[in-house]
Amino acid sequence: MGVKRSLQSGGTTLGFLANFFIILSSASNYWIRYSGGHSGLWQECNKGVCSNIPCDSRLTVTGGCMVLAAGCGFVGFVMGLRILCNEGYSRGQTTCSVFFISGLLLLIALTVYTVKNAWKDDVFYSWSYFLGWLALPFSILAGFCFLLADMIMQSTDAISGFPVCL
């Protein structure tokens, strides 16, 4: 397996892990902990009783960006699988862009959520929140893997016409 194929495999694996973390983070309600309960993007639990969170514009932005990031991550993962399964399918730059957009959406969502809760004294961020932050470098690294693999493929195509004596 060459360098290009290893980068594509690594990008697909990182994309899968990023998407798994995004979905797990978005679905759980352990983004913050406070005395007597915990809260997520969709539900708030106080003393064992969970209820839906009333509409808040910052939570809506966070939830929407997380869902869009998961969608972009899924599209990038499927494109990565197509690149791995079909050698002639060359959409490395598009796949790279999709993973970078997923990372940007994650960054927006997590920054908005952080700003929303930064000034509360009794609030502690929990594991779901940190899984979202963990998905960010995985998504960006997946994009870089496909970018480098595409650059290798373009450079190989560019010098293939020249006679080379080794």
PDB file of N, CA and C in Angstrom, residues 24-120:
ATOM      1  N   LEU A  24     -22.458  11.047  18.707  1.00  0.00           N
ATOM      2  CA  LEU A  24     -22.558  10.701  20.120  1.00  0.00           C
ATOM      3  C   LEU A  24     -22.662  11.953  20.990  1.00  0.00           C
ATOM      4  N   SER A  25     -21.882  12.953  20.665  1.00  0.00           N
ATOM      5  CA  SER A  25     -21.903  14.201  21.417  1.00  0.00           C
ATOM      6  C   SER A  25     -23.248  14.908  21.279  1.00  0.00           C
ATOM      7  N   SER A  26     -23.779  14.955  20.076  1.00  0.00           N
ATOM      8  CA  SER A  26     -25.046  15.654  19.843  1.00  0.00           C
ATOM      9  C   SER A  26     -26.232  14.930  20.467  1.00  0.00           C
ATOM     10  N   ALA A  27     -26.188  13.616  20.487  1.00  0.00           N
ATOM     11  CA  ALA A  27     -27.332  12.843  20.963  1.00  0.00           C
ATOM     12  C   ALA A  27     -27.430  12.781  22.485  1.00  0.00           C
ATOM     13  N   SER A  28     -26.337  12.947  23.184  1.00  0.00           N
ATOM     14  CA  SER A  28     -26.379  12.804  24.639  1.00  0.00           C
ATOM     15  C   SER A  28     -26.671  14.140  25.314  1.00  0.00           C
ATOM     16  N   ASN A  29     -27.103  14.067  26.551  1.00  0.00           N
ATOM     17  CA  ASN A  29     -27.433  15.293  27.276  1.00  0.00           C
ATOM     18  C   ASN A  29     -26.498  15.492  28.478  1.00  0.00           C
ATOM     19  N   TYR A  30     -25.213  15.306  28.220  1.00  0.00           N
ATOM     20  CA  TYR A  30     -24.201  15.534  29.253  1.00  0.00           C
ATOM     21  C   TYR A  30     -23.180  16.570  28.789  1.00  0.00           C
ATOM     22  N   TRP A  31     -23.644  17.674  28.245  1.00  0.00           N
ATOM     23  CA  TRP A  31     -22.734  18.736  27.827  1.00  0.00           C
ATOM     24  C   TRP A  31     -22.234  19.522  29.026  1.00  0.00           C
ATOM     25  N   ILE A  32     -23.108  19.801  29.964  1.00  0.00           N
ATOM     26  CA  ILE A  32     -22.694  20.487  31.197  1.00  0.00           C
ATOM     27  C   ILE A  32     -23.302  19.772  32.394  1.00  0.00           C
ATOM     28  N   ARG A  33     -22.597  19.872  33.521  1.00  0.00           N
ATOM     29  CA  ARG A  33     -23.079  19.369  34.803  1.00  0.00           C
ATOM     30  C   ARG A  33     -23.175  20.546  35.764  1.00  0.00           C
ATOM     31  N   TYR A  34     -24.146  20.490  36.612  1.00  0.00           N
ATOM     32  CA  TYR A  34     -24.302  21.493  37.660  1.00  0.00           C
ATOM     33  C   TYR A  34     -24.948  20.810  38.852  1.00  0.00           C
ATOM     34  N   SER A  35     -25.018  21.510  39.949  1.00  0.00           N
ATOM     35  CA  SER A  35     -25.553  20.891  41.160  1.00  0.00           C
ATOM     36  C   SER A  35     -27.006  20.477  40.936  1.00  0.00           C
ATOM     37  N   GLY A  36     -27.252  19.217  41.060  1.00  0.00           N
ATOM     38  CA  GLY A  36     -28.599  18.689  40.920  1.00  0.00           C
ATOM     39  C   GLY A  36     -28.964  18.196  39.539  1.00  0.00           C
ATOM     40  N   GLY A  37     -28.075  18.302  38.568  1.00  0.00           N
ATOM     41  CA  GLY A  37     -28.453  17.820  37.250  1.00  0.00           C
ATOM     42  C   GLY A  37     -27.407  18.005  36.184  1.00  0.00           C
ATOM     43  N   HIS A  38     -27.853  17.790  34.952  1.00  0.00           N
ATOM     44  CA  HIS A  38     -26.992  17.937  33.779  1.00  0.00           C
ATOM     45  C   HIS A  38     -27.855  18.359  32.606  1.00  0.00           C
ATOM     46  N   SER A  39     -27.201  18.846  31.566  1.00  0.00           N
ATOM     47  CA  SER A  39     -27.935  19.378  30.425  1.00  0.00           C
ATOM     48  C   SER A  39     -27.159  19.116  29.144  1.00  0.00           C
ATOM     49  N   GLY A  40     -27.908  19.042  28.043  1.00  0.00           N
ATOM     50  CA  GLY A  40     -27.313  18.864  26.730  1.00  0.00           C
ATOM     51  C   GLY A  40     -27.867  19.872  25.763  1.00  0.00           C
ATOM     52  N   LEU A  41     -27.888  19.496  24.497  1.00  0.00           N
ATOM     53  CA  LEU A  41     -28.427  20.396  23.482  1.00  0.00           C
ATOM     54  C   LEU A  41     -29.942  20.346  23.411  1.00  0.00           C
ATOM     55  N   TRP A  42     -30.524  19.210  23.799  1.00  0.00           N
ATOM     56  CA  TRP A  42     -31.952  19.022  23.592  1.00  0.00           C
ATOM     57  C   TRP A  42     -32.725  18.859  24.900  1.00  0.00           C
ATOM     58  N   GLN A  43     -32.080  18.296  25.930  1.00  0.00           N
ATOM     59  CA  GLN A  43     -32.774  18.022  27.192  1.00  0.00           C
ATOM     60  C   GLN A  43     -31.977  18.505  28.384  1.00  0.00           C
ATOM     61  N   GLU A  44     -32.728  18.755  29.457  1.00  0.00           N
ATOM     62  CA  GLU A  44     -32.148  19.177  30.728  1.00  0.00           C
ATOM     63  C   GLU A  44     -32.686  18.239  31.799  1.00  0.00           C
ATOM     64  N   CYS A  45     -31.814  17.708  32.640  1.00  0.00           N
ATOM     65  CA  CYS A  45     -32.230  16.775  33.678  1.00  0.00           C
ATOM     66  C   CYS A  45     -31.907  17.359  35.046  1.00  0.00           C
ATOM     67  N   ASN A  46     -32.934  17.485  35.870  1.00  0.00           N
ATOM     68  CA  ASN A  46     -32.783  17.978  37.238  1.00  0.00           C
ATOM     69  C   ASN A  46     -33.304  16.931  38.201  1.00  0.00           C
ATOM     70  N   LYS A  47     -32.419  16.421  39.049  1.00  0.00           N
ATOM     71  CA  LYS A  47     -32.770  15.428  40.070  1.00  0.00           C
ATOM     72  C   LYS A  47     -33.485  14.226  39.475  1.00  0.00           C
ATOM     73  N   GLY A  48     -32.980  13.749  38.330  1.00  0.00           N
ATOM     74  CA  GLY A  48     -33.511  12.541  37.705  1.00  0.00           C
ATOM     75  C   GLY A  48     -34.704  12.754  36.795  1.00  0.00           C
ATOM     76  N   VAL A  49     -35.231  13.953  36.696  1.00  0.00           N
ATOM     77  CA  VAL A  49     -36.372  14.231  35.821  1.00  0.00           C
ATOM     78  C   VAL A  49     -35.880  15.041  34.621  1.00  0.00           C
ATOM     79  N   CYS A  50     -36.051  14.474  33.437  1.00  0.00           N
ATOM     80  CA  CYS A  50     -35.574  15.132  32.222  1.00  0.00           C
ATOM     81  C   CYS A  50     -36.734  15.802  31.497  1.00  0.00           C
ATOM     82  N   SER A  51     -36.453  16.965  30.936  1.00  0.00           N
ATOM     83  CA  SER A  51     -37.450  17.696  30.153  1.00  0.00           C
ATOM     84  C   SER A  51     -36.750  18.391  28.989  1.00  0.00           C
ATOM     85  N   ASN A  52     -37.541  18.736  27.981  1.00  0.00           N
ATOM     86  CA  ASN A  52     -36.981  19.436  26.829  1.00  0.00           C
ATOM     87  C   ASN A  52     -36.586  20.854  27.215  1.00  0.00           C
ATOM     88  N   ILE A  53     -35.514  21.335  26.619  1.00  0.00           N
ATOM     89  CA  ILE A  53     -35.035  22.689  26.897  1.00  0.00           C
ATOM     90  C   ILE A  53     -35.875  23.676  26.089  1.00  0.00           C
ATOM     91  N   PRO A  54     -36.334  24.765  26.720  1.00  0.00           N
ATOM     92  CA  PRO A  54     -37.055  25.780  25.945  1.00  0.00           C
ATOM     93  C   PRO A  54     -36.160  26.384  24.863  1.00  0.00           C
ATOM     94  N   CYS A  55     -36.785  26.931  23.851  1.00  0.00           N
ATOM     95  CA  CYS A  55     -36.055  27.465  22.695  1.00  0.00           C
ATOM     96  C   CYS A  55     -35.109  28.599  23.111  1.00  0.00           C
ATOM     97  N   ASP A  56     -33.852  28.443  22.759  1.00  0.00           N
ATOM     98  CA  ASP A  56     -32.822  29.443  22.994  1.00  0.00           C
ATOM     99  C   ASP A  56     -32.029  29.567  21.700  1.00  0.00           C
ATOM    100  N   SER A  57     -31.815  30.780  21.234  1.00  0.00           N
ATOM    101  CA  SER A  57     -31.189  30.973  19.929  1.00  0.00           C
ATOM    102  C   SER A  57     -29.775  30.402  19.878  1.00  0.00           C
ATOM    103  N   ARG A  58     -29.030  30.517  20.970  1.00  0.00           N
ATOM    104  CA  ARG A  58     -27.651  29.993  20.953  1.00  0.00           C
ATOM    105  C   ARG A  58     -27.639  28.470  20.940  1.00  0.00           C
ATOM    106  N   LEU A  59     -28.562  27.847  21.657  1.00  0.00           N
ATOM    107  CA  LEU A  59     -28.651  26.386  21.600  1.00  0.00           C
ATOM    108  C   LEU A  59     -29.130  25.918  20.229  1.00  0.00           C
ATOM    109  N   THR A  60     -29.997  26.695  19.605  1.00  0.00           N
ATOM    110  CA  THR A  60     -30.466  26.350  18.268  1.00  0.00           C
ATOM    111  C   THR A  60     -29.326  26.409  17.261  1.00  0.00           C
ATOM    112  N   VAL A  61     -28.498  27.448  17.352  1.00  0.00           N
ATOM    113  CA  VAL A  61     -27.331  27.559  16.467  1.00  0.00           C
ATOM    114  C   VAL A  61     -26.382  26.390  16.711  1.00  0.00           C
ATOM    115  N   THR A  62     -26.136  26.087  17.981  1.00  0.00           N
ATOM    116  CA  THR A  62     -25.236  24.984  18.310  1.00  0.00           C
ATOM    117  C   THR A  62     -25.769  23.660  17.779  1.00  0.00           C
ATOM    118  N   GLY A  63     -27.038  23.378  18.056  1.00  0.00           N
ATOM    119  CA  GLY A  63     -27.628  22.123  17.587  1.00  0.00           C
ATOM    120  C   GLY A  63     -27.663  22.032  16.073  1.00  0.00           C
ATOM    121  N   GLY A  64     -28.020  23.131  15.414  1.00  0.00           N
ATOM    122  CA  GLY A  64     -28.056  23.119  13.954  1.00  0.00           C
ATOM    123  C   GLY A  64     -26.684  22.897  13.339  1.00  0.00           C
ATOM    124  N   CYS A  65     -25.686  23.570  13.877  1.00  0.00           N
ATOM    125  CA  CYS A  65     -24.323  23.377  13.356  1.00  0.00           C
ATOM    126  C   CYS A  65     -23.814  21.964  13.625  1.00  0.00           C
ATOM    127  N   MET A  66     -24.170  21.395  14.760  1.00  0.00           N
ATOM    128  CA  MET A  66     -23.747  20.016  15.058  1.00  0.00           C
ATOM    129  C   MET A  66     -24.406  19.030  14.086  1.00  0.00           C
ATOM    130  N   VAL A  67     -25.689  19.228  13.801  1.00  0.00           N
ATOM    131  CA  VAL A  67     -26.381  18.339  12.856  1.00  0.00           C
ATOM    132  C   VAL A  67     -25.797  18.498  11.454  1.00  0.00           C
ATOM    133  N   LEU A  68     -25.537  19.733  11.034  1.00  0.00           N
ATOM    134  CA  LEU A  68     -24.923  19.956   9.716  1.00  0.00           C
ATOM    135  C   LEU A  68     -23.512  19.380   9.651  1.00  0.00           C
ATOM    136  N   ALA A  69     -22.757  19.492  10.744  1.00  0.00           N
ATOM    137  CA  ALA A  69     -21.407  18.912  10.782  1.00  0.00           C
ATOM    138  C   ALA A  69     -21.473  17.396  10.663  1.00  0.00           C
ATOM    139  N   ALA A  70     -22.470  16.784  11.323  1.00  0.00           N
ATOM    140  CA  ALA A  70     -22.632  15.333  11.207  1.00  0.00           C
ATOM    141  C   ALA A  70     -23.001  14.949   9.779  1.00  0.00           C
ATOM    142  N   GLY A  71     -23.854  15.747   9.144  1.00  0.00           N
ATOM    143  CA  GLY A  71     -24.212  15.475   7.751  1.00  0.00           C
ATOM    144  C   GLY A  71     -23.022  15.599   6.817  1.00  0.00           C
ATOM    145  N   CYS A  72     -22.234  16.654   6.995  1.00  0.00           N
ATOM    146  CA  CYS A  72     -21.021  16.816   6.180  1.00  0.00           C
ATOM    147  C   CYS A  72     -20.033  15.689   6.448  1.00  0.00           C
ATOM    148  N   GLY A  73     -19.906  15.298   7.710  1.00  0.00           N
ATOM    149  CA  GLY A  73     -19.001  14.200   8.051  1.00  0.00           C
ATOM    150  C   GLY A  73     -19.428  12.893   7.399  1.00  0.00           C
ATOM    151  N   PHE A  74     -20.742  12.655   7.361  1.00  0.00           N
ATOM    152  CA  PHE A  74     -21.243  11.439   6.715  1.00  0.00           C
ATOM    153  C   PHE A  74     -20.974  11.460   5.213  1.00  0.00           C
ATOM    154  N   VAL A  75     -21.235  12.606   4.585  1.00  0.00           N
ATOM    155  CA  VAL A  75     -20.975  12.740   3.141  1.00  0.00           C
ATOM    156  C   VAL A  75     -19.480  12.546   2.860  1.00  0.00           C
ATOM    157  N   GLY A  76     -18.620  13.152   3.690  1.00  0.00           N
ATOM    158  CA  GLY A  76     -17.180  12.981   3.514  1.00  0.00           C
ATOM    159  C   GLY A  76     -16.736  11.540   3.690  1.00  0.00           C
ATOM    160  N   PHE A  77     -17.330  10.856   4.659  1.00  0.00           N
ATOM    161  CA  PHE A  77     -16.991   9.454   4.894  1.00  0.00           C
ATOM    162  C   PHE A  77     -17.391   8.592   3.693  1.00  0.00           C
ATOM    163  N   VAL A  78     -18.583   8.814   3.157  1.00  0.00           N
ATOM    164  CA  VAL A  78     -19.027   8.048   1.987  1.00  0.00           C
ATOM    165  C   VAL A  78     -18.135   8.345   0.775  1.00  0.00           C
ATOM    166  N   MET A  79     -17.775   9.603   0.606  1.00  0.00           N
ATOM    167  CA  MET A  79     -16.874   9.949  -0.501  1.00  0.00           C
ATOM    168  C   MET A  79     -15.506   9.297  -0.306  1.00  0.00           C
ATOM    169  N   GLY A  80     -15.025   9.248   0.944  1.00  0.00           N
ATOM    170  CA  GLY A  80     -13.755   8.578   1.223  1.00  0.00           C
ATOM    171  C   GLY A  80     -13.814   7.090   0.912  1.00  0.00           C
ATOM    172  N   LEU A  81     -14.938   6.454   1.252  1.00  0.00           N
ATOM    173  CA  LEU A  81     -15.098   5.035   0.918  1.00  0.00           C
ATOM    174  C   LEU A  81     -15.127   4.824  -0.593  1.00  0.00           C
ATOM    175  N   ARG A  82     -15.773   5.732  -1.310  1.00  0.00           N
ATOM    176  CA  ARG A  82     -15.795   5.617  -2.774  1.00  0.00           C
ATOM    177  C   ARG A  82     -14.399   5.770  -3.353  1.00  0.00           C
ATOM    178  N   ILE A  83     -13.607   6.670  -2.793  1.00  0.00           N
ATOM    179  CA  ILE A  83     -12.231   6.838  -3.270  1.00  0.00           C
ATOM    180  C   ILE A  83     -11.426   5.571  -2.996  1.00  0.00           C
ATOM    181  N   LEU A  84     -11.612   4.979  -1.818  1.00  0.00           N
ATOM    182  CA  LEU A  84     -10.874   3.758  -1.490  1.00  0.00           C
ATOM    183  C   LEU A  84     -11.298   2.571  -2.344  1.00  0.00           C
ATOM    184  N   CYS A  85     -12.589   2.449  -2.624  1.00  0.00           N
ATOM    185  CA  CYS A  85     -13.086   1.286  -3.368  1.00  0.00           C
ATOM    186  C   CYS A  85     -12.897   1.400  -4.872  1.00  0.00           C
ATOM    187  N   ASN A  86     -12.877   2.606  -5.391  1.00  0.00           N
ATOM    188  CA  ASN A  86     -12.776   2.812  -6.826  1.00  0.00           C
ATOM    189  C   ASN A  86     -11.540   3.654  -7.110  1.00  0.00           C
ATOM    190  N   GLU A  87     -10.508   3.025  -7.614  1.00  0.00           N
ATOM    191  CA  GLU A  87      -9.227   3.707  -7.846  1.00  0.00           C
ATOM    192  C   GLU A  87      -9.349   4.861  -8.840  1.00  0.00           C
ATOM    193  N   GLY A  88     -10.265   4.768  -9.800  1.00  0.00           N
ATOM    194  CA  GLY A  88     -10.401   5.813 -10.801  1.00  0.00           C
ATOM    195  C   GLY A  88     -11.186   7.029 -10.323  1.00  0.00           C
ATOM    196  N   TYR A  89     -11.916   6.904  -9.242  1.00  0.00           N
ATOM    197  CA  TYR A  89     -12.725   8.000  -8.712  1.00  0.00           C
ATOM    198  C   TYR A  89     -11.818   8.970  -7.974  1.00  0.00           C
ATOM    199  N   SER A  90     -11.605  10.136  -8.562  1.00  0.00           N
ATOM    200  CA  SER A  90     -10.664  11.088  -7.993  1.00  0.00           C
ATOM    201  C   SER A  90     -11.388  12.364  -7.565  1.00  0.00           C
ATOM    202  N   ARG A  91     -11.866  12.386  -6.344  1.00  0.00           N
ATOM    203  CA  ARG A  91     -12.532  13.552  -5.783  1.00  0.00           C
ATOM    204  C   ARG A  91     -11.896  13.912  -4.446  1.00  0.00           C
ATOM    205  N   GLY A  92     -10.577  13.885  -4.400  1.00  0.00           N
ATOM    206  CA  GLY A  92      -9.870  14.156  -3.156  1.00  0.00           C
ATOM    207  C   GLY A  92     -10.056  15.573  -2.664  1.00  0.00           C
ATOM    208  N   GLN A  93     -10.056  16.544  -3.589  1.00  0.00           N
ATOM    209  CA  GLN A  93     -10.229  17.935  -3.175  1.00  0.00           C
ATOM    210  C   GLN A  93     -11.644  18.179  -2.648  1.00  0.00           C
ATOM    211  N   THR A  94     -12.627  17.559  -3.257  1.00  0.00           N
ATOM    212  CA  THR A  94     -14.006  17.720  -2.791  1.00  0.00           C
ATOM    213  C   THR A  94     -14.178  17.084  -1.418  1.00  0.00           C
ATOM    214  N   THR A  95     -13.626  15.904  -1.238  1.00  0.00           N
ATOM    215  CA  THR A  95     -13.709  15.239   0.053  1.00  0.00           C
ATOM    216  C   THR A  95     -12.996  16.054   1.120  1.00  0.00           C
ATOM    217  N   CYS A  96     -11.853  16.586   0.782  1.00  0.00           N
ATOM    218  CA  CYS A  96     -11.104  17.452   1.688  1.00  0.00           C
ATOM    219  C   CYS A  96     -11.955  18.650   2.094  1.00  0.00           C
ATOM    220  N   SER A  97     -12.599  19.284   1.135  1.00  0.00           N
ATOM    221  CA  SER A  97     -13.435  20.457   1.409  1.00  0.00           C
ATOM    222  C   SER A  97     -14.611  20.109   2.316  1.00  0.00           C
ATOM    223  N   VAL A  98     -15.217  18.954   2.091  1.00  0.00           N
ATOM    224  CA  VAL A  98     -16.359  18.542   2.916  1.00  0.00           C
ATOM    225  C   VAL A  98     -15.922  18.351   4.372  1.00  0.00           C
ATOM    226  N   PHE A  99     -14.761  17.740   4.584  1.00  0.00           N
ATOM    227  CA  PHE A  99     -14.276  17.562   5.957  1.00  0.00           C
ATOM    228  C   PHE A  99     -13.891  18.897   6.601  1.00  0.00           C
ATOM    229  N   PHE A 100     -13.331  19.809   5.822  1.00  0.00           N
ATOM    230  CA  PHE A 100     -13.015  21.137   6.367  1.00  0.00           C
ATOM    231  C   PHE A 100     -14.283  21.904   6.727  1.00  0.00           C
ATOM    232  N   ILE A 101     -15.332  21.786   5.914  1.00  0.00           N
ATOM    233  CA  ILE A 101     -16.610  22.437   6.235  1.00  0.00           C
ATOM    234  C   ILE A 101     -17.200  21.830   7.502  1.00  0.00           C
ATOM    235  N   SER A 102     -17.099  20.519   7.647  1.00  0.00           N
ATOM    236  CA  SER A 102     -17.563  19.868   8.872  1.00  0.00           C
ATOM    237  C   SER A 102     -16.804  20.399  10.085  1.00  0.00           C
ATOM    238  N   GLY A 103     -15.504  20.557   9.962  1.00  0.00           N
ATOM    239  CA  GLY A 103     -14.706  21.108  11.054  1.00  0.00           C
ATOM    240  C   GLY A 103     -15.076  22.546  11.371  1.00  0.00           C
ATOM    241  N   LEU A 104     -15.342  23.345  10.343  1.00  0.00           N
ATOM    242  CA  LEU A 104     -15.750  24.732  10.563  1.00  0.00           C
ATOM    243  C   LEU A 104     -17.092  24.806  11.284  1.00  0.00           C
ATOM    244  N   LEU A 105     -18.037  23.967  10.880  1.00  0.00           N
ATOM    245  CA  LEU A 105     -19.341  23.933  11.555  1.00  0.00           C
ATOM    246  C   LEU A 105     -19.200  23.494  13.011  1.00  0.00           C
ATOM    247  N   LEU A 106     -18.321  22.540  13.259  1.00  0.00           N
ATOM    248  CA  LEU A 106     -18.055  22.121  14.639  1.00  0.00           C
ATOM    249  C   LEU A 106     -17.471  23.261  15.460  1.00  0.00           C
ATOM    250  N   LEU A 107     -16.531  23.962  14.874  1.00  0.00           N
ATOM    251  CA  LEU A 107     -15.905  25.086  15.569  1.00  0.00           C
ATOM    252  C   LEU A 107     -16.942  26.152  15.922  1.00  0.00           C
ATOM    253  N   ILE A 108     -17.822  26.470  14.994  1.00  0.00           N
ATOM    254  CA  ILE A 108     -18.870  27.459  15.265  1.00  0.00           C
ATOM    255  C   ILE A 108     -19.781  26.976  16.380  1.00  0.00           C
ATOM    256  N   ALA A 109     -20.235  25.729  16.296  1.00  0.00           N
ATOM    257  CA  ALA A 109     -21.156  25.193  17.302  1.00  0.00           C
ATOM    258  C   ALA A 109     -20.536  25.191  18.690  1.00  0.00           C
ATOM    259  N   LEU A 110     -19.325  24.711  18.793  1.00  0.00           N
ATOM    260  CA  LEU A 110     -18.699  24.589  20.110  1.00  0.00           C
ATOM    261  C   LEU A 110     -18.309  25.946  20.683  1.00  0.00           C
ATOM    262  N   THR A 111     -17.934  26.876  19.832  1.00  0.00           N
ATOM    263  CA  THR A 111     -17.607  28.219  20.307  1.00  0.00           C
ATOM    264  C   THR A 111     -18.855  28.930  20.827  1.00  0.00           C
ATOM    265  N   VAL A 112     -19.961  28.813  20.101  1.00  0.00           N
ATOM    266  CA  VAL A 112     -21.206  29.436  20.549  1.00  0.00           C
ATOM    267  C   VAL A 112     -21.646  28.838  21.885  1.00  0.00           C
ATOM    268  N   TYR A 113     -21.543  27.521  22.027  1.00  0.00           N
ATOM    269  CA  TYR A 113     -21.942  26.881  23.281  1.00  0.00           C
ATOM    270  C   TYR A 113     -21.013  27.288  24.429  1.00  0.00           C
ATOM    271  N   THR A 114     -19.739  27.404  24.143  1.00  0.00           N
ATOM    272  CA  THR A 114     -18.787  27.810  25.175  1.00  0.00           C
ATOM    273  C   THR A 114     -19.071  29.226  25.645  1.00  0.00           C
ATOM    274  N   VAL A 115     -19.325  30.124  24.715  1.00  0.00           N
ATOM    275  CA  VAL A 115     -19.614  31.513  25.074  1.00  0.00           C
ATOM    276  C   VAL A 115     -20.905  31.600  25.883  1.00  0.00           C
ATOM    277  N   LYS A 116     -21.866  30.762  25.550  1.00  0.00           N
ATOM    278  CA  LYS A 116     -23.150  30.773  26.263  1.00  0.00           C
ATOM    279  C   LYS A 116     -22.979  30.424  27.741  1.00  0.00           C
ATOM    280  N   ASN A 117     -22.095  29.487  28.038  1.00  0.00           N
ATOM    281  CA  ASN A 117     -21.965  28.986  29.413  1.00  0.00           C
ATOM    282  C   ASN A 117     -20.689  29.426  30.114  1.00  0.00           C
ATOM    283  N   ALA A 118     -19.921  30.298  29.519  1.00  0.00           N
ATOM    284  CA  ALA A 118     -18.613  30.653  30.083  1.00  0.00           C
ATOM    285  C   ALA A 118     -18.715  31.434  31.386  1.00  0.00           C
ATOM    286  N   TRP A 119     -19.775  32.187  31.593  1.00  0.00           N
ATOM    287  CA  TRP A 119     -19.855  33.075  32.749  1.00  0.00           C
ATOM    288  C   TRP A 119     -20.618  32.473  33.921  1.00  0.00           C
ATOM    289  N   LYS A 120     -21.041  31.243  33.799  1.00  0.00           N
ATOM    290  CA  LYS A 120     -21.766  30.606  34.901  1.00  0.00           C
ATOM    291  C   LYS A 120     -20.764  29.971  35.860  1.00  0.00           C
TER     292      LYS A 120
END
